[in-house]
């Protein structure tokens, strides 16, 4: 599980975005990140997510699109 900097997020929400605390706490982290111009896709990939993708899409001869025809 990825940790969120809730104190930093709250500081941005209240001071910069001028949201009320109740509006901030009703938002999902994705909604908040979208309001700040970032989405989870902008964040670095953590090892656990990489491992999940590696298992779902293993490197094999059949799906090796980077090497072209050999």
Short mmCIF file of C-alpha atoms in Angstrom, two decimals:
data_model
loop_
_atom_site.label_atom_id
_atom_site.label_comp_id
_atom_site.label_asym_id
_atom_site.label_seq_id
_atom_site.Cartn_x
_atom_site.Cartn_y
_atom_site.Cartn_z
CA UNK A 1 0.00 0.00 0.00
CA UNK A 2 1.29 3.45 -0.87
CA UNK A 3 1.32 6.05 1.89
CA UNK A 4 -0.30 9.42 1.32
CA UNK A 5 1.05 12.67 2.75
CA UNK A 6 -2.29 13.69 4.25
CA UNK A 7 -0.77 16.65 6.13
CA UNK A 8 0.75 18.01 2.93
CA UNK A 9 -2.43 17.34 0.99
CA UNK A 10 -4.52 19.10 3.64
CA UNK A 11 -2.17 22.09 3.59
CA UNK A 12 -2.54 22.40 -0.20
CA UNK A 13 -6.32 21.91 -0.01
CA UNK A 14 -6.88 24.57 2.65
CA UNK A 15 -4.20 27.14 1.81
CA UNK A 16 -3.92 26.93 -1.97
CA UNK A 17 -7.19 25.48 -3.22
CA UNK A 18 -9.26 27.18 -0.49
CA UNK A 19 -11.32 24.05 0.13
CA UNK A 20 -13.16 23.56 3.39
CA UNK A 21 -11.98 20.64 5.53
CA UNK A 22 -15.29 18.86 4.98
CA UNK A 23 -14.94 19.10 1.20
CA UNK A 24 -11.33 17.88 1.38
CA UNK A 25 -12.16 14.86 3.55
CA UNK A 26 -15.10 13.96 1.29
CA UNK A 27 -12.78 13.74 -1.75
CA UNK A 28 -11.00 10.63 -2.93
CA UNK A 29 -7.20 10.85 -3.27
CA UNK A 30 -7.67 10.57 -7.05
CA UNK A 31 -10.05 13.56 -7.08
CA UNK A 32 -7.61 15.59 -5.02
CA UNK A 33 -4.64 14.70 -7.23
CA UNK A 34 -6.65 15.62 -10.32
CA UNK A 35 -7.46 19.03 -8.81
CA UNK A 36 -3.76 19.64 -8.23
CA UNK A 37 -2.91 18.70 -11.79
CA UNK A 38 -1.52 15.26 -10.99
CA UNK A 39 -2.99 11.82 -11.34
CA UNK A 40 -1.79 8.50 -10.01
CA UNK A 41 -0.40 7.82 -13.50
CA UNK A 42 2.05 10.70 -12.93
CA UNK A 43 3.48 9.07 -9.82
CA UNK A 44 6.48 6.76 -9.90
CA UNK A 45 5.74 3.05 -10.05
CA UNK A 46 6.44 1.14 -6.85
CA UNK A 47 8.09 -2.28 -6.94
CA UNK A 48 4.89 -4.11 -5.94
CA UNK A 49 3.00 -2.66 -8.92
CA UNK A 50 5.90 -3.50 -11.25
CA UNK A 51 5.85 -7.10 -10.00
CA UNK A 52 2.10 -7.37 -10.66
CA UNK A 53 2.55 -6.06 -14.21
CA UNK A 54 5.55 -8.34 -14.81
CA UNK A 55 3.49 -11.38 -13.86
CA UNK A 56 0.53 -10.25 -15.99
CA UNK A 57 2.71 -9.44 -19.02
CA UNK A 58 5.83 -11.62 -18.88
CA UNK A 59 8.67 -11.16 -21.36
CA UNK A 60 8.43 -13.98 -23.89
CA UNK A 61 9.46 -14.51 -27.51
CA UNK A 62 5.79 -14.34 -28.55
CA UNK A 63 5.22 -10.84 -27.15
CA UNK A 64 8.71 -9.33 -27.57
CA UNK A 65 7.70 -6.28 -29.63
CA UNK A 66 10.84 -4.25 -28.91
CA UNK A 67 13.28 -6.40 -30.87
CA UNK A 68 11.52 -6.54 -34.22
CA UNK A 69 11.84 -9.62 -36.41
CA UNK A 70 14.87 -11.83 -35.90
#
